[in-house]
Tab-separated table of C-alpha atoms and ligand atoms in Angstrom:
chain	number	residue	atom	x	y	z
A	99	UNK	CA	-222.272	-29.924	-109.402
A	100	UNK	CA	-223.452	-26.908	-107.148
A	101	UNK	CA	-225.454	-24.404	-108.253
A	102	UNK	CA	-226.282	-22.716	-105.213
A	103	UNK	CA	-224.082	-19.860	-104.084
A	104	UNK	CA	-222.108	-20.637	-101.076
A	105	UNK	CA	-222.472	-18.716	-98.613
A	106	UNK	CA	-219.494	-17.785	-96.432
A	107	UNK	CA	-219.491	-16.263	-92.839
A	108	UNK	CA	-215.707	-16.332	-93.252
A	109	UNK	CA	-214.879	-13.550	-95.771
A	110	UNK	CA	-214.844	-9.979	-94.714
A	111	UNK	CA	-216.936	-7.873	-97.482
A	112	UNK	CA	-218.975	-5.795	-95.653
A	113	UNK	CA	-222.110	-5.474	-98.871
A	114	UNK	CA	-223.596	-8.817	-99.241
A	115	UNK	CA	-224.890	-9.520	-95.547
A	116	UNK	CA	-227.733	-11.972	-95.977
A	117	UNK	CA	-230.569	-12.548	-93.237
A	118	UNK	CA	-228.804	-15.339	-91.467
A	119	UNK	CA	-225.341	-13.676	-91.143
A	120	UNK	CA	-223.668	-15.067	-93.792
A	121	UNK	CA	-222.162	-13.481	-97.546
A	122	UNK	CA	-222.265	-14.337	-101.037
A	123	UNK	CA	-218.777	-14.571	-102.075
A	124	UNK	CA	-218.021	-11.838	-104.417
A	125	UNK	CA	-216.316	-13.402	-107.078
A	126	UNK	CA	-213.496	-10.906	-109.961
A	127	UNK	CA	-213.499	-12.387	-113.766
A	128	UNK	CA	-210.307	-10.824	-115.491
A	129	UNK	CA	-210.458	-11.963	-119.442
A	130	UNK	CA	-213.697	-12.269	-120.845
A	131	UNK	CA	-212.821	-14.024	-124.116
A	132	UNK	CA	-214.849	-17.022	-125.422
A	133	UNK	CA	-214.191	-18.492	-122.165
A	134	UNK	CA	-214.084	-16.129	-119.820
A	135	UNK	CA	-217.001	-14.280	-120.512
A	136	UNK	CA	-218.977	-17.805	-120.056
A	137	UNK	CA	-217.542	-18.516	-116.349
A	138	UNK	CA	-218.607	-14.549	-115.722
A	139	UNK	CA	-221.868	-15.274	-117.211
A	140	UNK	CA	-222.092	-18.873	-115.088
A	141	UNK	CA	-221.354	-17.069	-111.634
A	142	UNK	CA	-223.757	-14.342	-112.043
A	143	UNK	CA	-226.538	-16.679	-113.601
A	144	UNK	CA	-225.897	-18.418	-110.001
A	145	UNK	CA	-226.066	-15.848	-108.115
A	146	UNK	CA	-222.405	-14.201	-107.305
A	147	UNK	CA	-221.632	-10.741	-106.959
A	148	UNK	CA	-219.578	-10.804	-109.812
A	149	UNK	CA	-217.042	-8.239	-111.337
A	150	UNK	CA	-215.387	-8.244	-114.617
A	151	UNK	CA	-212.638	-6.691	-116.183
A	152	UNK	CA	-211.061	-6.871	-119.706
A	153	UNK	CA	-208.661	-5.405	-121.940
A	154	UNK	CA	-210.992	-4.517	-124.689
A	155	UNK	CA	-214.218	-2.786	-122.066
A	156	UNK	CA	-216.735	-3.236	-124.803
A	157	UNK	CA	-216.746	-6.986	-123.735
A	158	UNK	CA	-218.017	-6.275	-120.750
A	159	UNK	CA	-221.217	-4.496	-121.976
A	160	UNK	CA	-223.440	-8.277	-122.255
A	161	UNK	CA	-222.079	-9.240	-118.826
A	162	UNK	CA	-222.893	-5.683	-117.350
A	163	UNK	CA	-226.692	-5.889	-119.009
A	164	UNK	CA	-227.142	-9.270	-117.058
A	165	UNK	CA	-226.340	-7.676	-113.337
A	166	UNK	CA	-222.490	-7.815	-113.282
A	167	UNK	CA	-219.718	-5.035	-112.531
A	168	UNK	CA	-218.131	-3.867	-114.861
A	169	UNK	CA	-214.190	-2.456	-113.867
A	170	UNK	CA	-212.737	0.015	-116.121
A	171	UNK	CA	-209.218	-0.760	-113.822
A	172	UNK	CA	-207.910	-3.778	-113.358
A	173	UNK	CA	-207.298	-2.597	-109.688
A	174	UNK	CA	-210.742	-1.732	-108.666
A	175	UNK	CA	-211.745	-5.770	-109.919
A	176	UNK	CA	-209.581	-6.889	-107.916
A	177	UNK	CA	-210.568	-4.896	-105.289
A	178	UNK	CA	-214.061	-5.989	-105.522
A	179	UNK	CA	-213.271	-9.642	-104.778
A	180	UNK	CA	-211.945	-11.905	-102.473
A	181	UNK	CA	-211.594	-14.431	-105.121
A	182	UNK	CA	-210.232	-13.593	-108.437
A	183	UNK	CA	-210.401	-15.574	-111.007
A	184	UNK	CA	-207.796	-15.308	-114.771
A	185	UNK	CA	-208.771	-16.598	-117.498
A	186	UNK	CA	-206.376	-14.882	-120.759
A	187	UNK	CA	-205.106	-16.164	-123.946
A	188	UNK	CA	-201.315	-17.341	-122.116
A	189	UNK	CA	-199.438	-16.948	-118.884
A	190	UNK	CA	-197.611	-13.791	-120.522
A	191	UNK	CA	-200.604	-11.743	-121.176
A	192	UNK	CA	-201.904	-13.380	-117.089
A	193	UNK	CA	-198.384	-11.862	-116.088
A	194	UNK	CA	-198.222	-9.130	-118.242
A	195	UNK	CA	-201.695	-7.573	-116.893
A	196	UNK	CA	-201.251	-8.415	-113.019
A	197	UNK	CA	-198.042	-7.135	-112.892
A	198	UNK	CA	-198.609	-3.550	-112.606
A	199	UNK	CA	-201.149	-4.267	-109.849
A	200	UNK	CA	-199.083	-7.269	-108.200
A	201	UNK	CA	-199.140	-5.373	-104.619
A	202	UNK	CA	-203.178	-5.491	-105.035
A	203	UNK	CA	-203.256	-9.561	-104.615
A	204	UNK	CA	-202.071	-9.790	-100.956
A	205	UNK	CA	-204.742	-11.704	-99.191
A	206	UNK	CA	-206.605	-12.687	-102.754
A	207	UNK	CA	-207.263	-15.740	-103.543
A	208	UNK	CA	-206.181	-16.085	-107.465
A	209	UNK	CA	-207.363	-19.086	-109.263
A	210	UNK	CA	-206.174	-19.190	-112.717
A	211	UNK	CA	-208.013	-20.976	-115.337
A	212	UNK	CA	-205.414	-19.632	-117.806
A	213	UNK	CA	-203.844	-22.636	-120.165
A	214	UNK	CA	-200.322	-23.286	-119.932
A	215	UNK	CA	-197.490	-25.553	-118.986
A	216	UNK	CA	-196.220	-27.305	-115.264
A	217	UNK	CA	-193.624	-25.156	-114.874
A	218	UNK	CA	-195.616	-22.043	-116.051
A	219	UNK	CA	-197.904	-23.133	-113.216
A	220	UNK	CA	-195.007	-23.255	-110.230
A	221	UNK	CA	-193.473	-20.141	-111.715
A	222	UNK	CA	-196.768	-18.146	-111.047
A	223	UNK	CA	-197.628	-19.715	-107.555
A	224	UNK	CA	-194.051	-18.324	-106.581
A	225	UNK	CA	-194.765	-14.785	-107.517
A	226	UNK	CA	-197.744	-15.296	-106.007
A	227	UNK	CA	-196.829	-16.220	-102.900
A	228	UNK	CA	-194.228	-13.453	-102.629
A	229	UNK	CA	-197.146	-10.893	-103.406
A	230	UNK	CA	-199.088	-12.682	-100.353
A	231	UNK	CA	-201.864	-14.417	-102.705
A	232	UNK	CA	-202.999	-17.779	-102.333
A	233	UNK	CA	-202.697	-19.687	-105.967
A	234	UNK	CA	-204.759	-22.618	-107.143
A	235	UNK	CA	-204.070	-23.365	-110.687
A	236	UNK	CA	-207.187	-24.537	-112.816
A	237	UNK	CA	-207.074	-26.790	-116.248
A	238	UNK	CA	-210.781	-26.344	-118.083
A	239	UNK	CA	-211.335	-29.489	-119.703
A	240	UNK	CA	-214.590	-28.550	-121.511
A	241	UNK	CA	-215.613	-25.465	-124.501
A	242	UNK	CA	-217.288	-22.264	-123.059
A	243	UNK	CA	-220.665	-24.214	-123.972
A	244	UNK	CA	-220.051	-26.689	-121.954
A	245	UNK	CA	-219.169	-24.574	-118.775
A	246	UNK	CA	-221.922	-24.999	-115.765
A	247	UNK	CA	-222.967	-28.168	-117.412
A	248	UNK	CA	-222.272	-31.859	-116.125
A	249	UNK	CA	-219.813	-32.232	-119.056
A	250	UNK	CA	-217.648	-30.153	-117.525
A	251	UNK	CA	-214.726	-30.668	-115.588
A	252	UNK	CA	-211.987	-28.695	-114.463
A	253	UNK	CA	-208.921	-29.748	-112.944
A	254	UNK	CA	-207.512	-27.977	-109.780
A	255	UNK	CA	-203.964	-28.291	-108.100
A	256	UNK	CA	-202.702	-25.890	-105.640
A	257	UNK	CA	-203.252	-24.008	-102.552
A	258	UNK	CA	-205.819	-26.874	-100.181
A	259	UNK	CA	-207.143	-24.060	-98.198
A	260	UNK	CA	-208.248	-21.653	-101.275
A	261	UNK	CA	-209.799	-24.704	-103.004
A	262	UNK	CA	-211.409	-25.854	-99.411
A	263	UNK	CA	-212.321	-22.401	-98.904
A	264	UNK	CA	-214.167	-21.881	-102.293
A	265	UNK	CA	-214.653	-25.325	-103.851
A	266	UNK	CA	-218.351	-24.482	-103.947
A	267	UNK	CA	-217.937	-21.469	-106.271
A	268	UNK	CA	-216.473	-23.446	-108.235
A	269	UNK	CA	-218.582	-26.012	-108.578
A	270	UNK	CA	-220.716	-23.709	-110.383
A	271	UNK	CA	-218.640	-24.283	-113.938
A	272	UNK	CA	-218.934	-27.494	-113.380
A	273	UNK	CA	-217.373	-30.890	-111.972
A	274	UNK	CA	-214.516	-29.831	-109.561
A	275	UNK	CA	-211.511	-32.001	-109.614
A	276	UNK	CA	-208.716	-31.112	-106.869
A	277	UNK	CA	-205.329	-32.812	-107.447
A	278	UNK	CA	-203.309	-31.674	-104.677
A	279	UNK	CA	-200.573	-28.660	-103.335
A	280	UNK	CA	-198.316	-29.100	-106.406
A	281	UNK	CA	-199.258	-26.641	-108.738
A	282	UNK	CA	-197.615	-28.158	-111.730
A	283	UNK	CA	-200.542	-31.445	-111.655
A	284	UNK	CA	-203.420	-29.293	-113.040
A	285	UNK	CA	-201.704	-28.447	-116.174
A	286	UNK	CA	-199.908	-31.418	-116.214
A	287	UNK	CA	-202.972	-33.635	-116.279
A	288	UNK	CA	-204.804	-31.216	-118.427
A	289	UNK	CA	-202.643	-31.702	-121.428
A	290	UNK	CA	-202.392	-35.344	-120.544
A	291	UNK	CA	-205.991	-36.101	-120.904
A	292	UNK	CA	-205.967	-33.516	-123.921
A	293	UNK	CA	-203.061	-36.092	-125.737
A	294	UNK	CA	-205.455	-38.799	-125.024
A	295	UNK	CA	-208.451	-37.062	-126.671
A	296	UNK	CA	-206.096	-36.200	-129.802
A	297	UNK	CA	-205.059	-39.582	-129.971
A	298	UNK	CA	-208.864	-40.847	-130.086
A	299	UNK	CA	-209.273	-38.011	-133.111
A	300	UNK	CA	-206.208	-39.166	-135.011
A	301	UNK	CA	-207.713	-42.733	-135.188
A	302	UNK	CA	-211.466	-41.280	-135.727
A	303	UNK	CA	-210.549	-39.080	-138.842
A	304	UNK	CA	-208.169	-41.930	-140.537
A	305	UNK	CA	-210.954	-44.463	-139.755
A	306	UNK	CA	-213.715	-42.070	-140.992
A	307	UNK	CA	-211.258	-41.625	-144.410
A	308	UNK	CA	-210.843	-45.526	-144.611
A	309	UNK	CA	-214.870	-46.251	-144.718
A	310	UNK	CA	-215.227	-43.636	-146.800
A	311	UNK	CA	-213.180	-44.996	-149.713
A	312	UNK	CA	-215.985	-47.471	-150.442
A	313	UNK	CA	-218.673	-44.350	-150.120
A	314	UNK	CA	-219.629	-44.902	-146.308
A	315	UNK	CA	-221.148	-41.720	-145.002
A	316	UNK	CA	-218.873	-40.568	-141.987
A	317	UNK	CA	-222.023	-39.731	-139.869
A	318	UNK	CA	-223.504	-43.616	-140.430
A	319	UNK	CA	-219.806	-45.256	-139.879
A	320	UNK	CA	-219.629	-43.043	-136.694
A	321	UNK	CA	-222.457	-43.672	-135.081
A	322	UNK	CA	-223.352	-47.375	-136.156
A	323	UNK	CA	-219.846	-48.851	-136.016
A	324	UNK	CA	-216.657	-46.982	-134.725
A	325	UNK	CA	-218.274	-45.542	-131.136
A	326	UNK	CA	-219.623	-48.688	-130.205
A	327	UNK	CA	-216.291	-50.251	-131.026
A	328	UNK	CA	-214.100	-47.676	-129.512
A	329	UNK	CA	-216.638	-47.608	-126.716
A	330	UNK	CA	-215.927	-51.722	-126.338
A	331	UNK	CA	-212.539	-50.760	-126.445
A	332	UNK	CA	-212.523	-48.591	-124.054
A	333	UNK	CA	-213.394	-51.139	-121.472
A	334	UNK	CA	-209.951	-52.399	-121.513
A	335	UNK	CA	-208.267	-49.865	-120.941
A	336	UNK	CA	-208.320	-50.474	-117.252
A	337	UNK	CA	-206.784	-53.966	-117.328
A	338	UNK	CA	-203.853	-51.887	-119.490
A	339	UNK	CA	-202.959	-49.559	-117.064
A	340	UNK	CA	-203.199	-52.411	-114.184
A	341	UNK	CA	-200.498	-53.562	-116.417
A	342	UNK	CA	-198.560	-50.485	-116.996
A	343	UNK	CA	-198.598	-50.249	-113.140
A	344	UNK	CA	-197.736	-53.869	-112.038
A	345	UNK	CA	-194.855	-53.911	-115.376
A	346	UNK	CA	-196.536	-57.280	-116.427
A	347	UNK	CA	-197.459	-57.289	-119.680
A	348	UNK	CA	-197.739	-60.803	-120.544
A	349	UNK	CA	-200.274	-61.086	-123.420
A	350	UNK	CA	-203.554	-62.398	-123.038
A	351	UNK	CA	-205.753	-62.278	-126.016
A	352	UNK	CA	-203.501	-60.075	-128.283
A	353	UNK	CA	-199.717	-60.207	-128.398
A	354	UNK	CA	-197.611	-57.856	-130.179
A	355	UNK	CA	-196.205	-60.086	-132.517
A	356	UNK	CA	-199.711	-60.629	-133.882
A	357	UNK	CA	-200.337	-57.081	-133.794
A	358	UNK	CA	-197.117	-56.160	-135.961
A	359	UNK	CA	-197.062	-58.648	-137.894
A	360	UNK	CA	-198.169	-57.292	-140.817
A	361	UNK	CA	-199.000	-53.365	-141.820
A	362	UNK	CA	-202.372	-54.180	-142.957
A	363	UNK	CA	-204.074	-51.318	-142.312
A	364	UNK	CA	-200.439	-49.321	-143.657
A	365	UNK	CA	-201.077	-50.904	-147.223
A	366	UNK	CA	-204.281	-50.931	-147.576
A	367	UNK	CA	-204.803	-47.519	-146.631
A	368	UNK	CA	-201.917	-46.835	-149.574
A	369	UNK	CA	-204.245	-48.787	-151.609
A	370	UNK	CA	-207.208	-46.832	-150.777
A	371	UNK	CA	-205.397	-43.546	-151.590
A	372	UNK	CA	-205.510	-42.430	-147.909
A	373	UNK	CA	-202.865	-41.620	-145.791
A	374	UNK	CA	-201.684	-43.359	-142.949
A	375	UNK	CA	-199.500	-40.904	-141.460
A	376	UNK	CA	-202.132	-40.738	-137.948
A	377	UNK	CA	-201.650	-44.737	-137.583
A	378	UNK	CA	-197.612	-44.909	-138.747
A	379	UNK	CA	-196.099	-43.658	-135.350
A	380	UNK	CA	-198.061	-46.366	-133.568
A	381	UNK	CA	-197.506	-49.029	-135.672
A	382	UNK	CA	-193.248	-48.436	-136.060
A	383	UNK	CA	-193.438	-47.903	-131.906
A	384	UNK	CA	-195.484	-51.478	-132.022
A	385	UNK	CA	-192.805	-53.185	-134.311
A	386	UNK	CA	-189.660	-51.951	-132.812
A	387	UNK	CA	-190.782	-53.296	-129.391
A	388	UNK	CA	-191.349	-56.890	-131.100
A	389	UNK	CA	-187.554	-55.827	-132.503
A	390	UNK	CA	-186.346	-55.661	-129.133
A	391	UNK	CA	-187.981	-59.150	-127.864
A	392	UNK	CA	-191.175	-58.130	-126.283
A	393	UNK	CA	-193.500	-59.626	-129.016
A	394	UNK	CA	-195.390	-61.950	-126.532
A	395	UNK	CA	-196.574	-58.828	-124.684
A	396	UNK	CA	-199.681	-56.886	-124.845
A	397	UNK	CA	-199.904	-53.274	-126.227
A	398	UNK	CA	-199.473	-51.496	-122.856
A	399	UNK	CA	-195.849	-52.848	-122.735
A	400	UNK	CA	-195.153	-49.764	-125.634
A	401	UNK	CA	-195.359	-47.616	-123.052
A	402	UNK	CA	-191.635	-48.874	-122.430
A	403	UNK	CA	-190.359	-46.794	-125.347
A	404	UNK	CA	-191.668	-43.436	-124.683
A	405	UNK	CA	-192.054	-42.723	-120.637
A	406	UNK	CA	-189.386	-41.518	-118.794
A	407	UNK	CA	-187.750	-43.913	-116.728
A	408	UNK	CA	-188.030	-43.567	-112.682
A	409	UNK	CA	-184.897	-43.489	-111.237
A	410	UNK	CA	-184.730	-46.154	-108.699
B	644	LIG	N1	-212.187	-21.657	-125.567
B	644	LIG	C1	-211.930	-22.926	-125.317
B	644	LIG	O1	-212.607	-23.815	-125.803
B	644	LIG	C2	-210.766	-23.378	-124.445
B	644	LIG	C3	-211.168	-24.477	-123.487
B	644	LIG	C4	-210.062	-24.917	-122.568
B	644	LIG	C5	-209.383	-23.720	-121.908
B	644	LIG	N2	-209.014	-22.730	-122.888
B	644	LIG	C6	-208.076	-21.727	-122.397
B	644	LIG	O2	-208.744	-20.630	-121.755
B	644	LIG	C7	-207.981	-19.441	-121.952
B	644	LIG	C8	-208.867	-18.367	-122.563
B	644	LIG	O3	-209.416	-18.874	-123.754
B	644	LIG	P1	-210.528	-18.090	-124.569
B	644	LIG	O4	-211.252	-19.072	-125.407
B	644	LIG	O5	-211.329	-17.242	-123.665
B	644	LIG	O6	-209.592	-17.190	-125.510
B	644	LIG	P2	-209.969	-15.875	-126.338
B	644	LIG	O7	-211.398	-15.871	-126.687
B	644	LIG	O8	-208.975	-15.769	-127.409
B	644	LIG	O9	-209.735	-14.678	-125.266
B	644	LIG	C9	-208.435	-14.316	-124.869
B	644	LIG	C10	-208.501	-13.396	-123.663
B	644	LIG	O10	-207.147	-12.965	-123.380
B	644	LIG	C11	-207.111	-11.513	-123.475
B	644	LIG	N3	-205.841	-11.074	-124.019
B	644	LIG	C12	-205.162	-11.568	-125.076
B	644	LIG	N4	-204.026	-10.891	-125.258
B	644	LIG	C13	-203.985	-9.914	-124.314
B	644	LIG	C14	-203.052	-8.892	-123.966
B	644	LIG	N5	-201.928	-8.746	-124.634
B	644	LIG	N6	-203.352	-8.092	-122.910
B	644	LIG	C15	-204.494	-8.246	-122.206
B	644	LIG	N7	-205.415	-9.211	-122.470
B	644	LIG	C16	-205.166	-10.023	-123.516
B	644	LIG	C17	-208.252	-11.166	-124.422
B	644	LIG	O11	-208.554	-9.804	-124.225
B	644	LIG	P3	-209.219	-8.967	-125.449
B	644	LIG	O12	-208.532	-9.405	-126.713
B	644	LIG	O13	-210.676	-9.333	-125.441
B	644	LIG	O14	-208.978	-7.555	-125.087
B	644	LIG	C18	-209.318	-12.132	-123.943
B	644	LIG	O15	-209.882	-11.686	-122.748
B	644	LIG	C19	-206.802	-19.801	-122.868
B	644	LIG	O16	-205.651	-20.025	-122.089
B	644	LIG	C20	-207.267	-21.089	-123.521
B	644	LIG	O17	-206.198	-21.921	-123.935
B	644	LIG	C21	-210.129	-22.225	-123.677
């Protein structure tokens, strides 16, 4: 992570001349929710020229006390900044609130940190594009407390020259990872790694429910048994997806039969009084591939039932 300000000699604002000829980039917040005031807060802590702007002004007032702009139009922030970056509740209000302005963003770079979906993403690099802005698309994989810290990461896809250009900026929230031109693979990735992390909190909360039947404090269970297991776990996760990518998934130490074999941890959570409906959909996906004859695989060969097939 950077947390020096790059300094550019190749953007034209006229203000921030330092001694050796080169500028601070001037970097435009728009939305200063939880998580956009944070990234404001992160570039001026490092030392951007940074402008805000925000529907409701009165969020601006903290950000304004610790050295930045504050915009009352949405024009003049843009016009502050070569690089602007969107961070709002959806793509509709992101739309909805550059619209009016849309002839303003010729020659901007516009990186939007905004959640949404793939095709969201494409859609608004194509207006873009026709309004003469470069687009990089930006998934935040981290809470605003996180942001400028090494637990941060953000995903990029988009535009190579705007990310080239001002990779370093961005550095500043935290660990920069580009994907490529397509647009669509920020988001894309973004609420694949999110699937993963609600998968891991499905298990944690039945497994925390399970232990606790017999009076096990959550906090002890957590931390002396289920991370270091799920952390040993974890480890083969790479020898799965060498699988998923070769399409051998002849069993080594655990087949599916063995797996599905039995619902213990179905009945006994019955018996327990807890509910199994986090564990069910994994367990019926588990059994109907041992239905269809793949029992002397290894887990990874589920993956069968759910992706979408590549057409040949
Ligand atoms: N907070 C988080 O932990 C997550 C982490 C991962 C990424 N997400 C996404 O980031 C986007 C912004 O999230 P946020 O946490 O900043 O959200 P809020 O605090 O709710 O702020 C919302 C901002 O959007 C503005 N806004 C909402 N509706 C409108 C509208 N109709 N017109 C103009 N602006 C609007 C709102 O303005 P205001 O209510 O303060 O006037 C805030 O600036 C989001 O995509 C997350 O999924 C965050």
């Amino acid at each position: 992570m950077n947390t020096n300000p790059k300094r550019f000699s190749n953007v034209n604002h006229h203000d921030d001349a330092q001694s050796d000829g080169s500028i601070l980039a001037p970097v435009t917040v728009i939305g200063l929710g939880a998580m956009g005031s944070k990234l404001a807060r992160t570039f001026v802590n490092s030392g951007y020229d940074t402008t805000v702007w925000n529907r409701t002004p009165e969020k601006a007032a903290e950000l304004v006390g610790l050295g930045a702009s504050g915009a009352t139009e949405i024009a003049d922030a843009i016009a502050a900044s070569p690089l602007v970056i969107v961070c709002v509740l959806d793509y509709d209000v992101a739309r909805h609130i550059l619209e009016p302005i849309g002839d303003k963003l010729s020659g901007k770079v516009v990186v939007n940190l905004t959640n949404g979906t793939p095709e969201q993403a494409r859609n608004m690099e194509t207006w873009m594009s026709s309004l003469g802005a470069d687009y990089l698309d930006g998934g935040i994989m981290a809470v605003p407390s996180l942001i400028a810290t090494p637990h941060a990461v953000i995903l990029y896809s988009g535009s190579e020259t705007a990310y080239g250009t001002y990779e370093q900026v961005l550095d500043s929230l935290g660990t920069s990872h580009y994907l490529g031109p397509d647009p669509a693979l920020a988001p894309l990735n973004d609420l694949a790694l999110l699937s993963g992390m609600y998968g891991m909190f499905g298990g944690f909360i039945h497994a925390v429910a399970l232990a606790g039947t017999e009076g096990a404090k959550a906090s002890d269970f957590t931390t002396s048994l289920l991370m270091p297991f799920l952390q040993a776990m974890m480890s083969t996760l790479p020898e799965m997806a060498k699988q998923i990518d070769t399409g051998d998934y002849s069993a080594k130490d655990a087949s599916l039969a063995m797996q599905a074999a039995h619902d213990t941890i179905g009945e006994v959570s019955r018996v327990q009084g807890v509910s199994a409906e986090t564990f069910a959909p994994i367990f019926e996906l588990m059994k109907r591939r041992v239905e269809e004859g793949y029992g002397g695989d290894d887990f990874a060969s589920v993956i069968e039932l759910i992706r979408k097939r590549r057409s040949s």
